Amino acid sequence: MHDGPFEMDGSLDPTRSPEAGWFIDAVHRELPGVRVEAWLGQVVGGEALHLDDAATRWRIAAGVSAALDRGFDGVHFDFEPVPEGDPGFLDVLGAARAITRAHHALLSASAPQIEPLSGFRIPGNLLAGHPKWWSQNYLRQVAGYCDQVAVMAYDTSLPTAWAYRGYVARQTQVALSAVPTNVELLMGVPAFHTPDPGHWDRAETMSAALDGVRLGLGAHPPPRPFGVALYVDFAATPADWAAYRTDWLSPAPVG
């Protein structure tokens, strides 16, 4: 659940979610076993939040602690864009990891797309005009601090469903190789409908994404915590939810 975002100095304003405790208690009462995480993030770099600033990182850590003290079962970080190899983000994760462990809570993080082939990242980022891909090695480092990682496998600029399907399959394969097997891996799939040059609505469909994830898993999925994450639930249409039920929960054999 959104509990933020962080201010540009890294602080977290608790007045943005004054009924958080009531809501968490209600979910735990009505839906036993459902985990409620605080979704925390911000735009980083430029005129926005800077993860290379020690004081900013300290305030982020204080916000994580405050969110858990209010009853959240964990925190999910969504900082964008975090460039490949960013040490500040690793420092944020390290501090948050110590706090979540002390609270017996979960630490989760969003990850951008992973370079599909070694060496693709640098020319790809130049074409995109911003840090769009991580290497498998950096994803592995990030995942080492986390209990859960969600790879945002959308906004690819691919114009056809078949191309997007194959790309998601490859993203799933490289993510499975990079994320340790004891860390839950979620593949983020598109449940939003705002066409722009980075997201062709006719191509990045729920069905194409889910087919791609299943192809990436193969006929014999590895025994590890794994799932898909719909972005974002409040924009999902009845057709998106129908595709989720038929293509993910009760799929036909891959082939």
Short mmCIF file of C-alpha atoms in Angstrom, two decimals:
data_model
loop_
_atom_site.label_atom_id
_atom_site.label_comp_id
_atom_site.label_asym_id
_atom_site.label_seq_id
_atom_site.Cartn_x
_atom_site.Cartn_y
_atom_site.Cartn_z
CA MET A 1 0.00 0.00 0.00
CA HIS A 2 1.27 3.51 -0.82
CA ASP A 3 2.77 5.03 2.35
CA GLY A 4 4.62 8.03 1.05
CA PRO A 5 6.37 8.92 -1.12
CA PHE A 6 9.52 10.04 0.63
CA GLU A 7 10.16 13.77 0.61
CA MET A 8 13.10 14.91 -1.50
CA ASP A 9 15.30 14.97 1.60
CA GLY A 10 14.45 11.34 2.38
CA SER A 11 12.03 12.02 5.21
CA LEU A 12 8.63 10.29 5.40
CA ASP A 13 5.56 12.32 6.36
CA PRO A 14 3.27 10.12 8.52
CA THR A 15 0.33 12.46 7.97
CA ARG A 16 0.04 11.14 4.40
CA SER A 17 -1.45 7.91 5.78
CA PRO A 18 -3.14 8.78 9.08
CA GLU A 19 -5.35 5.66 9.05
CA ALA A 20 -2.59 3.17 8.25
CA GLY A 21 -2.89 1.36 11.58
CA TRP A 22 -6.64 0.99 11.25
CA PHE A 23 -6.33 -0.29 7.70
CA ILE A 24 -3.61 -2.84 8.53
CA ASP A 25 -5.62 -4.17 11.48
CA ALA A 26 -8.71 -4.50 9.26
CA VAL A 27 -6.82 -6.45 6.59
CA HIS A 28 -5.28 -8.77 9.15
CA ARG A 29 -8.71 -9.38 10.68
CA GLU A 30 -10.61 -9.93 7.44
CA LEU A 31 -7.86 -11.57 5.36
CA PRO A 32 -5.69 -13.67 7.67
CA GLY A 33 -2.36 -14.49 6.09
CA VAL A 34 -2.31 -11.46 3.76
CA ARG A 35 0.82 -9.37 4.21
CA VAL A 36 0.52 -5.57 4.09
CA GLU A 37 3.70 -3.85 2.95
CA ALA A 38 4.39 -0.11 2.85
CA TRP A 39 5.16 0.94 -0.72
CA LEU A 40 7.85 3.62 -0.35
CA GLY A 41 9.75 5.39 -3.08
CA GLN A 42 10.58 8.54 -4.98
CA VAL A 43 12.17 9.79 -8.16
CA VAL A 44 15.95 9.87 -7.71
CA GLY A 45 18.71 11.98 -9.23
CA GLY A 46 18.76 15.45 -10.72
CA GLU A 47 16.52 17.81 -8.77
CA ALA A 48 14.95 14.89 -6.90
CA LEU A 49 16.09 12.60 -4.08
CA HIS A 50 19.79 11.67 -3.87
CA LEU A 51 20.73 8.26 -2.50
CA ASP A 52 24.43 9.19 -2.41
CA ASP A 53 23.77 11.62 0.44
CA ALA A 54 24.34 10.10 3.88
CA ALA A 55 21.81 12.35 5.63
CA THR A 56 19.16 11.43 3.06
CA ARG A 57 19.84 7.73 3.59
CA TRP A 58 19.56 8.19 7.36
CA ARG A 59 16.15 9.81 6.97
CA ILE A 60 15.01 6.98 4.65
CA ALA A 61 16.03 4.44 7.29
CA ALA A 62 14.11 6.39 9.93
CA GLY A 63 11.04 6.32 7.67
CA VAL A 64 11.32 2.56 7.26
CA SER A 65 11.46 2.11 11.02
CA ALA A 66 8.46 4.40 11.51
CA ALA A 67 6.41 2.51 8.91
CA LEU A 68 7.11 -0.81 10.61
CA ASP A 69 6.31 0.67 14.02
CA ARG A 70 2.87 1.57 12.64
CA GLY A 71 2.21 -2.10 11.91
CA PHE A 72 3.24 -2.75 8.32
CA ASP A 73 4.48 -6.29 7.68
CA GLY A 74 7.31 -5.05 5.49
CA VAL A 75 8.42 -2.31 3.12
CA HIS A 76 8.68 -2.23 -0.65
CA PHE A 77 11.14 0.22 -2.20
CA ASP A 78 10.38 1.77 -5.59
CA PHE A 79 13.18 4.23 -6.34
CA GLU A 80 13.49 5.20 -10.02
CA PRO A 81 15.72 5.47 -11.91
CA VAL A 82 18.52 3.75 -9.99
CA PRO A 83 21.53 3.39 -12.31
CA GLU A 84 23.54 0.21 -12.66
CA GLY A 85 26.00 -0.29 -9.81
CA ASP A 86 24.66 2.56 -7.66
CA PRO A 87 26.37 2.18 -4.25
CA GLY A 88 23.93 4.53 -2.51
CA PHE A 89 21.01 2.22 -3.23
CA LEU A 90 22.96 -0.73 -1.80
CA ASP A 91 23.65 1.32 1.34
CA VAL A 92 19.92 2.12 1.66
CA LEU A 93 19.08 -1.56 1.32
CA GLY A 94 21.72 -2.55 3.89
CA ALA A 95 20.34 -0.13 6.48
CA ALA A 96 16.75 -1.15 5.75
CA ARG A 97 17.66 -4.82 5.97
CA ALA A 98 18.94 -4.38 9.52
CA ILE A 99 15.70 -2.63 10.48
CA THR A 100 13.33 -5.13 8.86
CA ARG A 101 15.17 -8.05 10.46
CA ALA A 102 14.87 -6.41 13.87
CA HIS A 103 11.11 -6.07 13.26
CA HIS A 104 10.80 -9.60 11.78
CA ALA A 105 9.47 -7.89 8.67
CA LEU A 106 10.01 -8.26 4.93
CA LEU A 107 12.17 -6.10 2.66
CA SER A 108 11.15 -5.89 -0.99
CA ALA A 109 12.42 -3.81 -3.91
CA SER A 110 11.47 -3.01 -7.48
CA ALA A 111 14.13 -3.61 -10.12
CA PRO A 112 14.28 -2.26 -13.67
CA GLN A 113 14.70 -4.51 -16.66
CA ILE A 114 17.81 -6.66 -16.84
CA GLU A 115 20.11 -6.56 -19.85
CA PRO A 116 18.96 -9.52 -21.96
CA LEU A 117 22.46 -10.15 -23.29
CA SER A 118 25.85 -9.30 -21.83
CA GLY A 119 27.03 -5.93 -23.14
CA PHE A 120 23.55 -4.77 -24.18
CA ARG A 121 23.12 -2.41 -21.24
CA ILE A 122 25.48 0.42 -22.25
CA PRO A 123 24.24 1.01 -25.84
CA GLY A 124 20.68 0.32 -24.68
CA ASN A 125 20.87 2.99 -21.99
CA LEU A 126 22.33 5.47 -24.49
CA LEU A 127 19.41 4.85 -26.83
CA ALA A 128 16.87 5.10 -24.01
CA GLY A 129 18.43 8.31 -22.68
CA HIS A 130 18.33 7.13 -19.06
CA PRO A 131 19.50 4.13 -16.95
CA LYS A 132 16.91 1.56 -18.09
CA TRP A 133 18.74 -1.76 -17.58
CA TRP A 134 20.74 -3.39 -14.81
CA SER A 135 23.32 -6.12 -15.23
CA GLN A 136 22.60 -9.53 -13.75
CA ASN A 137 25.44 -8.94 -11.31
CA TYR A 138 23.92 -5.76 -9.87
CA LEU A 139 20.49 -7.39 -9.59
CA ARG A 140 22.19 -10.22 -7.69
CA GLN A 141 23.76 -7.70 -5.30
CA VAL A 142 20.44 -5.93 -4.73
CA ALA A 143 18.57 -9.20 -4.22
CA GLY A 144 21.15 -10.26 -1.63
CA TYR A 145 19.72 -7.64 0.73
CA CYS A 146 16.08 -8.44 0.01
CA ASP A 147 13.44 -11.02 0.82
CA GLN A 148 11.55 -10.19 -2.38
CA VAL A 149 12.39 -8.57 -5.72
CA ALA A 150 9.96 -7.41 -8.41
CA VAL A 151 11.36 -6.96 -11.94
CA MET A 152 9.39 -4.31 -13.86
CA ALA A 153 9.00 -6.11 -17.19
CA TYR A 154 7.09 -3.38 -19.02
CA ASP A 155 7.69 -0.02 -20.72
CA THR A 156 9.82 -1.81 -23.31
CA SER A 157 8.91 0.28 -26.41
CA LEU A 158 8.27 -2.97 -28.28
CA PRO A 159 5.47 -2.49 -30.82
CA THR A 160 4.05 -6.02 -31.14
CA ALA A 161 2.67 -8.56 -28.71
CA TRP A 162 4.82 -11.40 -30.06
CA ALA A 163 8.02 -9.38 -29.61
CA TYR A 164 7.00 -8.34 -26.10
CA ARG A 165 6.10 -11.95 -25.22
CA GLY A 166 9.57 -13.13 -26.21
CA TYR A 167 11.24 -10.27 -24.37
CA VAL A 168 9.39 -11.07 -21.14
CA ALA A 169 10.42 -14.70 -21.51
CA ARG A 170 14.05 -13.61 -21.71
CA GLN A 171 13.64 -11.22 -18.77
CA THR A 172 12.24 -14.09 -16.73
CA GLN A 173 15.16 -16.34 -17.63
CA VAL A 174 17.87 -13.82 -16.74
CA ALA A 175 16.08 -12.84 -13.52
CA LEU A 176 15.86 -16.47 -12.47
CA SER A 177 19.61 -16.77 -13.06
CA ALA A 178 20.46 -13.64 -11.08
CA VAL A 179 18.13 -13.69 -8.08
CA PRO A 180 19.14 -16.17 -5.34
CA THR A 181 16.70 -19.04 -4.94
CA ASN A 182 15.88 -18.10 -1.34
CA VAL A 183 14.62 -14.67 -2.49
CA GLU A 184 11.06 -14.42 -3.80
CA LEU A 185 11.09 -13.30 -7.44
CA LEU A 186 8.09 -11.49 -8.90
CA MET A 187 7.82 -10.54 -12.56
CA GLY A 188 5.98 -7.25 -12.92
CA VAL A 189 3.32 -7.38 -15.64
CA PRO A 190 1.39 -4.43 -17.14
CA ALA A 191 -2.13 -3.72 -15.91
CA PHE A 192 -2.18 -0.09 -17.00
CA HIS A 193 -3.37 1.53 -20.21
CA THR A 194 -1.57 4.80 -20.91
CA PRO A 195 -0.07 4.54 -24.41
CA ASP A 196 3.21 6.39 -24.94
CA PRO A 197 6.45 5.73 -26.85
CA GLY A 198 7.69 3.47 -24.04
CA HIS A 199 4.49 1.47 -23.64
CA TRP A 200 2.50 0.32 -26.67
CA ASP A 201 -0.83 -0.67 -25.19
CA ARG A 202 -1.61 -3.06 -28.04
CA ALA A 203 1.68 -4.89 -27.50
CA GLU A 204 2.26 -4.88 -23.74
CA THR A 205 -0.88 -6.80 -22.86
CA MET A 206 -1.53 -8.87 -19.79
CA SER A 207 -1.87 -12.04 -21.88
CA ALA A 208 1.40 -11.46 -23.74
CA ALA A 209 3.26 -10.77 -20.48
CA LEU A 210 1.89 -13.83 -18.69
CA ASP A 211 2.61 -16.07 -21.69
CA GLY A 212 6.15 -14.70 -21.70
CA VAL A 213 6.64 -15.42 -17.99
CA ARG A 214 5.41 -18.98 -18.42
CA LEU A 215 7.70 -19.51 -21.41
CA GLY A 216 10.61 -18.21 -19.37
CA LEU A 217 9.80 -20.63 -16.57
CA GLY A 218 9.64 -23.56 -18.97
CA ALA A 219 7.80 -26.83 -18.60
CA HIS A 220 9.46 -27.56 -15.25
CA PRO A 221 9.63 -24.38 -13.16
CA PRO A 222 12.42 -24.30 -10.57
CA PRO A 223 11.41 -24.98 -6.95
CA ARG A 224 11.64 -21.47 -5.58
CA PRO A 225 9.30 -18.67 -4.39
CA PHE A 226 8.02 -17.06 -7.58
CA GLY A 227 5.03 -15.12 -8.84
CA VAL A 228 3.79 -12.19 -10.90
CA ALA A 229 2.97 -8.67 -9.75
CA LEU A 230 0.27 -6.67 -11.53
CA TYR A 231 1.09 -3.00 -12.03
CA VAL A 232 -1.15 -1.54 -11.06
CA ASP A 233 -4.31 -3.00 -9.52
CA PHE A 234 -6.40 0.19 -9.60
CA ALA A 235 -5.84 0.55 -13.37
CA ALA A 236 -6.53 -3.10 -14.20
CA THR A 237 -9.57 -3.71 -16.37
CA PRO A 238 -11.97 -6.68 -16.17
CA ALA A 239 -10.13 -8.05 -19.22
CA ASP A 240 -6.80 -7.82 -17.34
CA TRP A 241 -8.20 -9.75 -14.39
CA ALA A 242 -9.77 -12.33 -16.72
CA ALA A 243 -6.40 -12.85 -18.41
CA TYR A 244 -4.74 -13.22 -15.01
CA ARG A 245 -7.22 -15.92 -14.02
CA THR A 246 -7.04 -17.87 -17.28
CA ASP A 247 -3.41 -17.32 -18.34
CA TRP A 248 -1.75 -17.50 -14.92
CA LEU A 249 -3.95 -19.17 -12.34
CA SER A 250 -5.36 -21.84 -14.71
CA PRO A 251 -3.16 -21.84 -17.80
CA ALA A 252 -3.10 -24.26 -20.68
CA PRO A 253 0.20 -26.16 -21.19
CA VAL A 254 3.02 -24.06 -22.59
CA GLY A 255 3.69 -24.71 -26.26
#
